[in-house]
Short mmCIF file of C-alpha atoms in Angstrom, two decimals:
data_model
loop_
_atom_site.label_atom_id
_atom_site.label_comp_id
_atom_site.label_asym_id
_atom_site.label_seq_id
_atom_site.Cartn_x
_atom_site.Cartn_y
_atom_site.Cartn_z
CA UNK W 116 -34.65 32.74 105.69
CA UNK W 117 -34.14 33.89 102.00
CA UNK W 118 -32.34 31.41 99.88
CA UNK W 119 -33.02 28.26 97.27
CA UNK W 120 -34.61 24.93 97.83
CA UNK W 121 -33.77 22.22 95.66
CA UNK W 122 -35.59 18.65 96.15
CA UNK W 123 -35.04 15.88 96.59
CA UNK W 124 -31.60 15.99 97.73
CA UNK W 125 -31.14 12.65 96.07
CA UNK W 126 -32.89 11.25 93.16
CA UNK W 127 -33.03 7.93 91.03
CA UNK W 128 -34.35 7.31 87.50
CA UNK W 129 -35.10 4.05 85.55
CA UNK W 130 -34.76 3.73 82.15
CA UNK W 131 -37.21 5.21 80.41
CA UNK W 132 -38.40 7.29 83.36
CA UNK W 133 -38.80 11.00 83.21
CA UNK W 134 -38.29 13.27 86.28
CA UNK W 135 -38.40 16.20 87.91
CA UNK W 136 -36.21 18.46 89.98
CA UNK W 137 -37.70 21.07 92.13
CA UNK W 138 -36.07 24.48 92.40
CA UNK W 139 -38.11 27.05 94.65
CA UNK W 140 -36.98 30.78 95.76
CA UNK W 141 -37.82 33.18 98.12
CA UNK W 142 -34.83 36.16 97.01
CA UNK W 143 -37.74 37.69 94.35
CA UNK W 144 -35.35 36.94 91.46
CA UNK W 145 -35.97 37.93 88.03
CA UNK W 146 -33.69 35.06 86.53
CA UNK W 147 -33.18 31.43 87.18
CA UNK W 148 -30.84 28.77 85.92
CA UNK W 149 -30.26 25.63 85.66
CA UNK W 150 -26.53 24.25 85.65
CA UNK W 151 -25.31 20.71 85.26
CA UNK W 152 -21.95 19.36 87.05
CA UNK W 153 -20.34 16.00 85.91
CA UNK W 154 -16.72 14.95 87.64
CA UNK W 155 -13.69 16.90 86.67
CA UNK W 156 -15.71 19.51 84.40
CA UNK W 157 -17.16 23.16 84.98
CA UNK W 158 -20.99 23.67 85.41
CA UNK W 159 -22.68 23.46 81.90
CA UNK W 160 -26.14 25.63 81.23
CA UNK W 161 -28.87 23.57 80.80
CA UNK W 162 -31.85 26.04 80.60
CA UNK W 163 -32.03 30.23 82.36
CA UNK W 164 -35.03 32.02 82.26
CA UNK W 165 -34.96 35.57 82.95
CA UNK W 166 -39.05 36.67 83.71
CA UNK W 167 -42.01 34.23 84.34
CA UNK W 168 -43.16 32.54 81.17
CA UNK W 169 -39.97 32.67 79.07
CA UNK W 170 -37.12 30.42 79.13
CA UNK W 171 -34.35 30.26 76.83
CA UNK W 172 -31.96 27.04 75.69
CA UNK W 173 -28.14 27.20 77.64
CA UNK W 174 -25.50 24.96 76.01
CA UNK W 175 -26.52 21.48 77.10
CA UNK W 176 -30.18 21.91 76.46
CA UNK W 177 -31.13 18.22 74.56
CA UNK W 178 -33.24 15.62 76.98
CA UNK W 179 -34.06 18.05 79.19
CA UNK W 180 -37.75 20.65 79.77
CA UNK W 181 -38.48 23.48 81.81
CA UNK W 182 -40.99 25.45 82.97
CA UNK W 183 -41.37 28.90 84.57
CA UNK W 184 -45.39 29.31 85.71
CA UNK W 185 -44.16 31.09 88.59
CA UNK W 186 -41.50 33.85 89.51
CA UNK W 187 -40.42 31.72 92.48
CA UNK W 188 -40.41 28.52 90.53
CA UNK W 189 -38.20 26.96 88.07
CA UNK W 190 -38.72 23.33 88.08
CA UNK W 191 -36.74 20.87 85.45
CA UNK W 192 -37.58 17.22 83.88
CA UNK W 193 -34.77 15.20 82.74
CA UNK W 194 -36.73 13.25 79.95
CA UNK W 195 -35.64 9.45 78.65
CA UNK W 196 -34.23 11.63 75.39
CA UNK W 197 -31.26 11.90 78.06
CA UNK W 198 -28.97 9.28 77.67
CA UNK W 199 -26.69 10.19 80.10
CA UNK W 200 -28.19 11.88 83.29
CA UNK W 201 -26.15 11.05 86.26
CA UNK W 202 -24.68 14.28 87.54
CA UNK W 203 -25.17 16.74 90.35
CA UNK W 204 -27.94 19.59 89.10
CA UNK W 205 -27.68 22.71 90.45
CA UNK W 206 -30.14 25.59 90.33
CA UNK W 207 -29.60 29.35 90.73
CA UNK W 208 -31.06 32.15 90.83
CA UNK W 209 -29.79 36.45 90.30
CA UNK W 210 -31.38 39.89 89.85
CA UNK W 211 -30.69 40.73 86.08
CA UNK W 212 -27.46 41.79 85.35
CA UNK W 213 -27.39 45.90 86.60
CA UNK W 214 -24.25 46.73 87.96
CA UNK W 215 -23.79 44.94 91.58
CA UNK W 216 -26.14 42.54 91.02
CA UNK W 217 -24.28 40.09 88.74
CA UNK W 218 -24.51 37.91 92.18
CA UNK W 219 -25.72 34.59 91.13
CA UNK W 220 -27.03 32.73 94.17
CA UNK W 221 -27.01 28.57 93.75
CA UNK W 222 -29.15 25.78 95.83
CA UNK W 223 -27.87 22.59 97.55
CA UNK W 224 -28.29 20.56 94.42
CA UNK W 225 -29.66 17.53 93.79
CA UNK W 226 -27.82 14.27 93.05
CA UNK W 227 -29.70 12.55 89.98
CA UNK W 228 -28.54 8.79 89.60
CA UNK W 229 -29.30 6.28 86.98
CA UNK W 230 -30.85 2.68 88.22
CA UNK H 248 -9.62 23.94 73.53
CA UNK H 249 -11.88 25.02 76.04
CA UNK H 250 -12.75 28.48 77.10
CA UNK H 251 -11.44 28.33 80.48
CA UNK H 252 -8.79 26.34 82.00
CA UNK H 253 -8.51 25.21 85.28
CA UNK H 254 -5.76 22.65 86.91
CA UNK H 255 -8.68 20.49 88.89
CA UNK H 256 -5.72 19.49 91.43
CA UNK H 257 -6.16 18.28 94.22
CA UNK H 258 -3.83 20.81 95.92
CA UNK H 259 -2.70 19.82 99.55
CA UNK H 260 -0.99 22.45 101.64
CA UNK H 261 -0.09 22.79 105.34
CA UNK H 262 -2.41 25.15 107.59
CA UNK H 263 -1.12 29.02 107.33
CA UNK H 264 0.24 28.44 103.39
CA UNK H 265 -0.42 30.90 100.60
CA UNK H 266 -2.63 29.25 98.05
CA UNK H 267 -2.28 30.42 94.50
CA UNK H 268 -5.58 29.01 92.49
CA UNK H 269 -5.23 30.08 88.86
CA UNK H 270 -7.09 29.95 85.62
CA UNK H 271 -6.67 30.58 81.98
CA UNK H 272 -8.53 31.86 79.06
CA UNK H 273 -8.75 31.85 75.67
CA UNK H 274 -12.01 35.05 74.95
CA UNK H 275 -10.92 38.07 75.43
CA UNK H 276 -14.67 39.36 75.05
CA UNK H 277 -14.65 38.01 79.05
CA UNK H 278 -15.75 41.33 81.32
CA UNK H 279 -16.52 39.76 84.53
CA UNK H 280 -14.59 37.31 86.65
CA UNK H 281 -15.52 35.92 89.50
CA UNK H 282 -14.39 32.68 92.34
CA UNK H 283 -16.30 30.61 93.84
CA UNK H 284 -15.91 28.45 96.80
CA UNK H 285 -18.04 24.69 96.43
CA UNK H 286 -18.30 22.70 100.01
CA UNK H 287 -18.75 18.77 99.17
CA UNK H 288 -22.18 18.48 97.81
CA UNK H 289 -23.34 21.56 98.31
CA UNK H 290 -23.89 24.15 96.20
CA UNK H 291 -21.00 27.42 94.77
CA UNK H 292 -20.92 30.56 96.64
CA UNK H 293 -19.73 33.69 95.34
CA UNK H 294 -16.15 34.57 97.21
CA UNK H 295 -14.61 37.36 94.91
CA UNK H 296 -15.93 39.31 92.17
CA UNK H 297 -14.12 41.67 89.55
CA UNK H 298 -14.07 43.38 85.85
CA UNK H 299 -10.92 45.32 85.76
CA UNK H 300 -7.22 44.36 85.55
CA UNK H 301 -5.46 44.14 88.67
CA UNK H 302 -5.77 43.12 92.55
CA UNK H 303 -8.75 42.98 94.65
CA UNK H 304 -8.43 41.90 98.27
CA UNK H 305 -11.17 40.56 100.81
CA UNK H 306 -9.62 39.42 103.82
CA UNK H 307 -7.33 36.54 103.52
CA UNK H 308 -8.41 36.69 99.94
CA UNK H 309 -6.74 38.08 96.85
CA UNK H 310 -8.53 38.34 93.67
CA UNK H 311 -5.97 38.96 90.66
CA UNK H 312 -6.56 39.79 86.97
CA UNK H 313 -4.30 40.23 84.11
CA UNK H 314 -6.16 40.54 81.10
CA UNK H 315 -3.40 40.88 78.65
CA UNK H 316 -2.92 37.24 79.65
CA UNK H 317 -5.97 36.16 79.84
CA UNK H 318 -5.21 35.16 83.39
CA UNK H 319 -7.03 35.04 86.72
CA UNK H 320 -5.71 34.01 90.20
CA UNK H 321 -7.33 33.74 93.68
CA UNK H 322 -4.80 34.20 96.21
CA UNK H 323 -5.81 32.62 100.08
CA UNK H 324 -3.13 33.99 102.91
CA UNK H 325 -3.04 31.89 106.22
CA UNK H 326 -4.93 29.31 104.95
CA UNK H 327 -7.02 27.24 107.10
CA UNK H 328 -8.69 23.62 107.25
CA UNK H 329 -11.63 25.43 106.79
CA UNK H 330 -11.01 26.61 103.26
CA UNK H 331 -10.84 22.92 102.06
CA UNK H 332 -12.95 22.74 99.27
CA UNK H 333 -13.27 23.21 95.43
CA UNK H 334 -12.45 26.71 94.01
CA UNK H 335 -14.24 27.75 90.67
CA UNK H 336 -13.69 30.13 88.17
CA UNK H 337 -16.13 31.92 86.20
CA UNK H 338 -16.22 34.71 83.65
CA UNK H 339 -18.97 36.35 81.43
CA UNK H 340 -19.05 38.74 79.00
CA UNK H 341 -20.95 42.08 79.11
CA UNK H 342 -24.29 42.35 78.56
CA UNK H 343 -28.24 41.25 79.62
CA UNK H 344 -28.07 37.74 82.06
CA UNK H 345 -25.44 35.95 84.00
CA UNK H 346 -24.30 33.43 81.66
CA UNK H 347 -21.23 32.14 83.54
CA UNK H 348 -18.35 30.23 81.83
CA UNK H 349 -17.06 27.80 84.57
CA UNK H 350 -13.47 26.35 84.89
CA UNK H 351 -13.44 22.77 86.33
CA UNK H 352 -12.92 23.35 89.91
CA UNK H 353 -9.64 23.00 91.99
CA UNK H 354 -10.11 20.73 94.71
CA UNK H 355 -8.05 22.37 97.67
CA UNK H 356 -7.22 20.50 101.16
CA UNK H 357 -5.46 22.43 103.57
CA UNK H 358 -4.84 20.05 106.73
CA UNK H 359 -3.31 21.19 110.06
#
């Protein structure tokens, strides 16, 4: 099945700790994203990259790395320079933006806690 | 002010309601607009898409843009326990990637 794996589905960090969400596709998308979703607030653009080896700041962009080695790959470190990382993190992935395929298709998302 | 406003609920309405869901906007540089439906933990799927003024109907579902208001609804018919869940609205503006403005969500419980 085509789609968007995120892992872990769940995720803890101590203080001080860096980690790393997975994001993994099989749709051969162009562009990937990564979105951030806190209680009572709209998903905020951490990071989109739109071909392999290029990645480009979104609006929320401090504590946080990507990388994109891979087409199918997207993965994302919160860093300790993140003061405030509890939130649900949500990848996605689209074809670029031709007419009809402004589709953006989003993982399960993973639910990063602070110990 | 922020770019898009949403009323995050919740909204609780009896099975076979109309649901309005609506959202407001303060760019008018906003093409695209789009709804999506979010299941509890899971992640937004893309229910109705649309760039021009006016109605656009899918099924029980009712897409509805006035941009001399800056105003988007989503309109559910016979609404069902089913479509309990949070309803997001997004917009972007013309142009290269898919950078999606999000309202906050409107969490919507229909019970039977």
């Amino acid at each position: 099945d085509g789609g968007i794996t995120q892992s872990p589905k769940y995720l803890f960090r101590k203080e001080g700790q860096n980690v790393t969400l997975s994001c993994e596709q099989n749709l051969n998308h162009d562009a990937m994203y990564w979105y951030r979703q806190d209680p009572g607030q709209g998903l905020r653009l951490i990071y989109y990259s739109q071909i392999v080896n290029d990645f480009q700041k979104g609006d929320i962009a401090e504590g946080y790395s990507v990388s994109r080695e891979k087409k199918e790959s997207f993965p994302l470190t919160v860093t300790s320079a993140q003061k405030n990382p509890t939130a649900f993190y949500l990848c996605a992935s689209s074809f670029p933006r031709t007419v009809g395929n402004e589709k953006l298709f989003f993982g399960s998302g993973t639910q990063l806690s602070v110990l | 002010q922020k770019e898009v406003e949403q009323d995050p609920g919740p909204l609780s309405v009896p099975e076979g309601a109309i649901v309005s869901l609506n959202c407001t906007y303060s760019n008018s540089a906003f093409q695209y607009f789009m709804w999506y439906r979010q299941y509890s933990r899971k992640g937004p799927e893309l229910l109705m898409y649309t760039y021009s003024s006016g109605n656009k109907e899918d099924g029980r579902f009712t897409a509805q843009v006035d941009k001399s208001s800056k105003y988007i609804s989503l309109f559910i018919r016979d609404s069902q326990p089913s479509d309990s869940a949070t309803y997001l609205c997004a917009m972007s503006f013309s142009g290269g990637y898919n950078k999606l403005i999000f309202g906050a969500g409107t969490r919507l419980a229909v019970h039977p």
